[in-house]
Amino acid sequence: LRDAPRMAHYLADNGAAPERLLASTALRARTTAEAYAAQLGLEVELDAQLYMASPSTLLQKAAVTGARSVMVVAHDPGMSELAWRLSGGGIDHMPTCAVARFVFEVDSWADALGRQADSHSFAAPKLLA
C-alpha cells in the first residue's frame, strides 16, 4: 500500500475531482481509499457490498450516488472485469493502487449503464516508476 499516496498525488496532479469516494470495508481497500481521500479532500464512504462485488454492482453503487463523478475502491476480479468492460477491452487488469478513469458523455447515469465509456485512461504504480 506504499503506492497509494503516490497514486493519490498522480490523481490530484492530473485533475481528478470526484464528488464522492466509495470503498469496500476491507482493510486494504479502506487504507487505499483513505490515502486518496486525504489528497482529494473527500470523505470515504464505506460500503460492505463493495467487497468482492460484481462489475454490475460496482457500477450500480456509483450510479445510485447521483454524483457526476464517483471514485470506487474495491477488489478483483470485479474491478478488472469492470475496467475491461468499460474500456472495450483496453484495460485488462487493475493491479493494486491502479487508477482508471472512465468518461461518459451522457446526461444521466441511466444512460451510462450497460455501455462502454466514451473515453478512458489508466495508470498504475509500475507505469509511473
XYZ file of N, CA and C in Angstrom:
387
model
N 0.812 -1.207 0.000
C 0.000 0.000 0.000
C 0.850 1.263 0.000
N 2.146 1.088 -0.098
C 3.008 2.269 -0.134
C 2.776 3.102 -1.385
N 2.162 2.493 -2.413
C 1.907 3.210 -3.658
C 0.664 4.095 -3.602
N -0.204 3.896 -2.622
C -1.456 4.654 -2.565
C -1.228 6.166 -2.492
N -0.352 6.663 -1.614
C -0.141 8.125 -1.589
C 0.403 8.670 -2.915
N 1.300 7.912 -3.551
C 1.859 8.355 -4.836
C 0.774 8.406 -5.910
N -0.075 7.395 -5.942
C -1.157 7.387 -6.925
C -2.186 8.471 -6.614
N -2.387 8.766 -5.343
C -3.298 9.853 -4.966
C -2.765 11.194 -5.471
N -1.459 11.407 -5.341
C -0.838 12.626 -5.890
C -0.989 12.665 -7.404
N -0.803 11.530 -8.052
C -0.979 11.454 -9.508
C -2.391 11.889 -9.892
N -3.381 11.383 -9.184
C -4.771 11.767 -9.480
C -4.972 13.271 -9.341
N -4.519 13.805 -8.224
C -4.692 15.243 -7.984
C -3.954 16.067 -9.032
N -2.742 15.654 -9.377
C -1.949 16.386 -10.367
C -2.551 16.313 -11.771
N -3.392 15.313 -12.011
C -3.998 15.136 -13.330
C -5.473 15.505 -13.363
N -5.875 16.339 -12.427
C -7.203 16.922 -12.470
C -8.356 16.062 -12.014
N -8.078 14.964 -11.322
C -9.179 14.142 -10.817
C -9.946 14.936 -9.767
N -11.244 14.977 -9.919
C -12.070 15.719 -8.975
C -13.383 14.985 -8.707
N -13.294 13.758 -8.187
C -14.536 13.047 -7.894
C -15.318 13.755 -6.795
N -16.628 13.670 -6.895
C -17.501 14.254 -5.873
C -17.667 13.311 -4.690
N -17.581 12.012 -4.944
C -17.788 11.002 -3.907
C -16.714 9.924 -4.031
N -16.381 9.295 -2.897
C -15.407 8.212 -2.876
C -16.014 7.045 -2.095
N -16.335 5.983 -2.809
C -16.906 4.784 -2.213
C -15.815 3.745 -2.046
N -15.835 3.017 -0.925
C -14.809 1.997 -0.697
C -15.393 0.788 0.014
N -14.802 -0.341 -0.299
C -15.100 -1.579 0.411
C -14.677 -1.412 1.866
N -15.297 -2.180 2.735
C -14.956 -2.130 4.155
C -13.698 -2.933 4.495
N -13.149 -3.671 3.547
C -11.933 -4.447 3.802
C -10.768 -3.504 4.119
N -9.897 -3.923 5.019
C -8.802 -3.077 5.497
C -7.952 -2.503 4.368
N -7.546 -3.321 3.437
C -6.672 -2.851 2.354
C -7.371 -1.802 1.495
N -8.630 -2.017 1.172
C -9.380 -1.045 0.378
C -9.599 0.242 1.171
N -9.933 0.115 2.443
C -10.136 1.314 3.286
C -8.863 2.137 3.373
N -7.745 1.470 3.582
C -6.462 2.174 3.707
C -6.113 2.905 2.413
N -6.309 2.238 1.297
C -6.059 2.858 -0.005
C -6.997 4.047 -0.209
N -8.267 3.852 0.094
C -9.254 4.925 -0.075
C -8.928 6.121 0.806
N -8.452 5.885 2.005
C -8.097 6.990 2.903
C -6.956 7.828 2.335
N -5.993 7.191 1.683
C -4.893 7.938 1.050
C -5.425 8.809 -0.081
N -6.322 8.248 -0.899
C -6.924 9.027 -1.978
C -7.767 10.168 -1.413
N -8.560 9.867 -0.403
C -9.452 10.873 0.188
C -8.671 12.047 0.759
N -7.582 11.756 1.448
C -6.770 12.824 2.040
C -6.227 13.759 0.966
N -5.772 13.202 -0.140
C -5.207 14.007 -1.222
C -6.273 14.776 -1.991
N -7.455 14.187 -2.135
C -8.510 14.784 -2.957
C -9.536 15.573 -2.155
N -9.374 15.616 -0.834
C -10.291 16.387 0.005
C -11.691 15.788 0.083
N -11.758 14.465 0.168
C -13.044 13.770 0.207
C -13.197 12.957 1.487
N -14.420 12.566 1.782
C -14.706 11.624 2.855
C -14.843 10.243 2.225
N -14.383 9.218 2.906
C -14.544 7.844 2.435
C -15.919 7.350 2.884
N -16.680 6.844 1.933
C -17.983 6.261 2.231
C -17.842 4.749 2.121
N -17.857 4.065 3.258
C -17.655 2.620 3.284
C -18.946 1.886 2.944
N -18.800 0.823 2.161
C -19.947 0.019 1.751
C -19.522 -1.447 1.716
N -20.061 -2.241 2.630
C -19.708 -3.656 2.720
C -20.061 -4.416 1.444
N -21.037 -3.943 0.694
C -21.438 -4.636 -0.532
C -20.408 -4.494 -1.659
N -19.418 -3.633 -1.487
C -18.367 -3.497 -2.491
C -17.319 -4.600 -2.362
N -17.313 -5.319 -1.246
C -16.340 -6.397 -1.060
C -16.662 -7.530 -2.027
N -15.727 -7.832 -2.920
C -15.869 -8.894 -3.922
C -17.119 -8.719 -4.795
N -17.485 -7.483 -5.048
C -18.685 -7.178 -5.833
C -18.474 -7.457 -7.316
N -19.571 -7.746 -7.986
C -19.553 -7.939 -9.437
C -19.378 -6.592 -10.122
N -18.975 -6.592 -11.386
C -18.879 -5.336 -12.127
C -20.199 -4.556 -12.123
N -21.301 -5.246 -12.278
C -22.605 -4.577 -12.289
C -22.899 -3.903 -10.960
N -22.588 -4.583 -9.859
C -22.810 -3.992 -8.538
C -21.932 -2.767 -8.339
N -20.669 -2.854 -8.741
C -19.761 -1.709 -8.600
C -20.306 -0.493 -9.341
N -20.756 -0.696 -10.560
C -21.279 0.402 -11.364
C -22.592 0.928 -10.790
N -23.448 0.029 -10.337
C -24.728 0.449 -9.745
C -24.508 1.272 -8.483
N -23.554 0.868 -7.655
C -23.257 1.610 -6.423
C -22.800 3.030 -6.748
N -22.001 3.182 -7.795
C -21.591 4.525 -8.214
C -22.791 5.306 -8.722
N -23.620 4.655 -9.502
C -24.774 5.330 -10.116
C -25.768 5.846 -9.086
N -26.051 5.055 -8.061
C -27.082 5.467 -7.101
C -26.669 6.653 -6.238
N -25.390 7.027 -6.285
C -24.982 8.224 -5.539
C -25.586 9.475 -6.153
N -25.846 9.417 -7.464
C -26.353 10.588 -8.166
C -25.281 11.615 -8.481
N -24.052 11.387 -8.020
C -22.958 12.322 -8.277
C -22.494 12.193 -9.728
N -21.975 13.274 -10.268
C -21.476 13.244 -11.650
C -20.145 12.499 -11.755
N -19.365 12.480 -10.677
C -18.055 11.843 -10.678
C -17.873 11.071 -9.373
N -17.628 9.761 -9.510
C -17.515 8.886 -8.346
C -16.256 8.038 -8.464
N -15.521 7.947 -7.379
C -14.363 7.061 -7.307
C -14.760 5.844 -6.490
N -14.415 4.645 -6.984
C -14.728 3.402 -6.289
C -13.431 2.657 -6.014
N -13.222 2.283 -4.764
C -12.055 1.499 -4.365
C -12.580 0.151 -3.878
N -12.299 -0.886 -4.652
C -12.826 -2.207 -4.329
C -11.819 -3.277 -4.740
N -12.296 -4.448 -5.156
C -11.452 -5.632 -5.302
C -11.598 -6.311 -6.653
N -10.601 -7.142 -6.928
C -10.671 -8.038 -8.070
C -11.367 -9.329 -7.651
N -12.004 -9.987 -8.567
C -11.934 -9.769 -10.006
C -12.890 -8.683 -10.522
N -13.791 -8.184 -9.687
C -14.795 -7.221 -10.134
C -14.236 -5.958 -10.748
N -13.209 -5.380 -10.133
C -12.657 -4.129 -10.653
C -12.026 -4.332 -12.029
N -11.254 -5.401 -12.198
C -10.630 -5.652 -13.509
C -11.687 -5.952 -14.564
N -12.701 -6.719 -14.195
C -13.764 -7.033 -15.150
C -14.528 -5.776 -15.562
N -14.788 -4.894 -14.601
C -15.482 -3.645 -14.921
C -14.617 -2.768 -15.817
N -13.329 -2.646 -15.485
C -12.427 -1.837 -16.303
C -12.356 -2.384 -17.730
N -12.281 -3.701 -17.864
C -12.244 -4.316 -19.186
C -13.513 -3.977 -19.962
N -14.658 -4.107 -19.306
C -15.941 -3.850 -19.966
C -16.093 -2.380 -20.364
N -15.796 -1.478 -19.442
C -15.977 -0.047 -19.735
C -14.977 0.476 -20.758
N -13.810 -0.154 -20.833
C -12.776 0.286 -21.777
C -12.842 -0.450 -23.104
N -13.832 -1.292 -23.286
C -13.917 -2.067 -24.522
C -12.739 -3.001 -24.710
N -12.232 -3.532 -23.605
C -11.105 -4.455 -23.651
C -9.749 -3.777 -23.593
N -9.722 -2.468 -23.483
C -8.457 -1.733 -23.447
C -7.696 -1.853 -22.141
N -8.404 -2.126 -21.052
C -7.772 -2.334 -19.742
C -8.113 -3.752 -19.325
N -7.092 -4.596 -19.217
C -7.392 -5.993 -18.908
C -7.088 -6.393 -17.475
N -6.432 -5.519 -16.692
C -6.131 -5.853 -15.301
C -5.939 -4.574 -14.501
N -6.494 -4.561 -13.303
C -6.334 -3.442 -12.383
C -5.456 -3.884 -11.214
N -4.135 -3.659 -11.292
C -3.284 -4.025 -10.162
C -3.592 -3.161 -8.943
N -3.071 -3.567 -7.799
C -3.266 -2.803 -6.572
C -2.848 -1.348 -6.783
N -3.694 -0.437 -6.348
C -3.497 1.017 -6.418
C -3.569 1.595 -7.827
N -3.871 0.796 -8.828
C -4.043 1.334 -10.179
C -5.291 2.207 -10.203
N -5.298 3.157 -11.117
C -6.468 4.022 -11.275
C -6.882 4.036 -12.744
N -8.167 3.931 -12.946
C -8.733 4.030 -14.286
C -9.818 5.098 -14.228
N -9.871 5.894 -15.261
C -10.882 6.951 -15.337
C -11.726 6.682 -16.571
N -13.040 6.729 -16.375
C -13.984 6.487 -17.459
C -14.890 7.699 -17.597
N -15.032 8.188 -18.808
C -15.869 9.360 -19.071
C -17.011 8.935 -19.979
N -18.211 9.284 -19.555
C -19.417 9.028 -20.334
C -20.001 10.378 -20.733
N -20.202 10.580 -22.001
C -20.808 11.816 -22.500
C -22.325 11.632 -22.523
N -22.923 11.625 -21.340
C -24.361 11.382 -21.188
C -24.938 12.370 -20.183
N -26.254 12.418 -20.137
C -26.936 13.315 -19.208
C -27.232 12.676 -17.857
N -27.254 11.348 -17.805
C -27.581 10.690 -16.545
C -26.892 9.336 -16.453
N -26.784 8.828 -15.231
C -26.211 7.511 -15.018
C -26.995 6.454 -15.777
N -28.297 6.613 -15.869
C -29.121 5.626 -16.572
C -28.642 5.446 -18.007
N -28.174 6.524 -18.615
C -27.669 6.455 -19.984
C -26.287 5.802 -20.062
N -25.552 5.779 -18.940
C -24.205 5.217 -18.920
C -24.197 3.720 -18.626
N -25.196 3.248 -17.912
C -25.220 1.842 -17.517
C -25.366 0.942 -18.735
N -24.588 -0.122 -18.736
C -24.694 -1.105 -19.806
C -23.968 -0.749 -21.089
N -23.072 0.226 -21.056
C -22.333 0.580 -22.273
C -20.882 0.901 -21.943
N -20.057 0.948 -22.959
C -18.663 1.344 -22.807
C -18.592 2.836 -22.535
N -17.499 3.241 -21.901
C -17.240 4.665 -21.692
C -16.868 5.304 -23.028
N -17.110 6.599 -23.147
C -16.730 7.328 -24.355
C -15.214 7.525 -24.437
N -14.583 7.593 -23.266
C -13.119 7.653 -23.219
C -12.660 7.084 -21.879
N -11.395 6.701 -21.845
C -10.847 6.172 -20.603
C -9.343 6.417 -20.548
N -8.818 6.353 -19.333
C -7.374 6.429 -19.124
C -7.008 5.462 -18.008
N -5.737 5.139 -17.914
C -5.269 4.138 -16.953
C -3.882 4.502 -16.488
N -3.638 4.300 -15.189
C -2.289 4.473 -14.627
C -2.113 3.461 -13.506
N -0.912 2.956 -13.381
C -0.579 2.004 -12.323
C 0.793 2.359 -11.775
N 1.059 2.011 -10.528
C 2.351 2.347 -9.935
C 3.558 1.965 -10.783
N 3.566 0.771 -11.369
C 4.715 0.333 -12.174
C 4.859 1.162 -13.446
N 3.758 1.700 -13.960
C 3.832 2.520 -15.167
C 4.379 3.916 -14.872
N 4.266 4.353 -13.616
C 4.728 5.681 -13.242
C 6.122 5.667 -12.645
N 6.699 4.494 -12.516
C 8.034 4.368 -11.878
C 9.101 5.036 -12.704
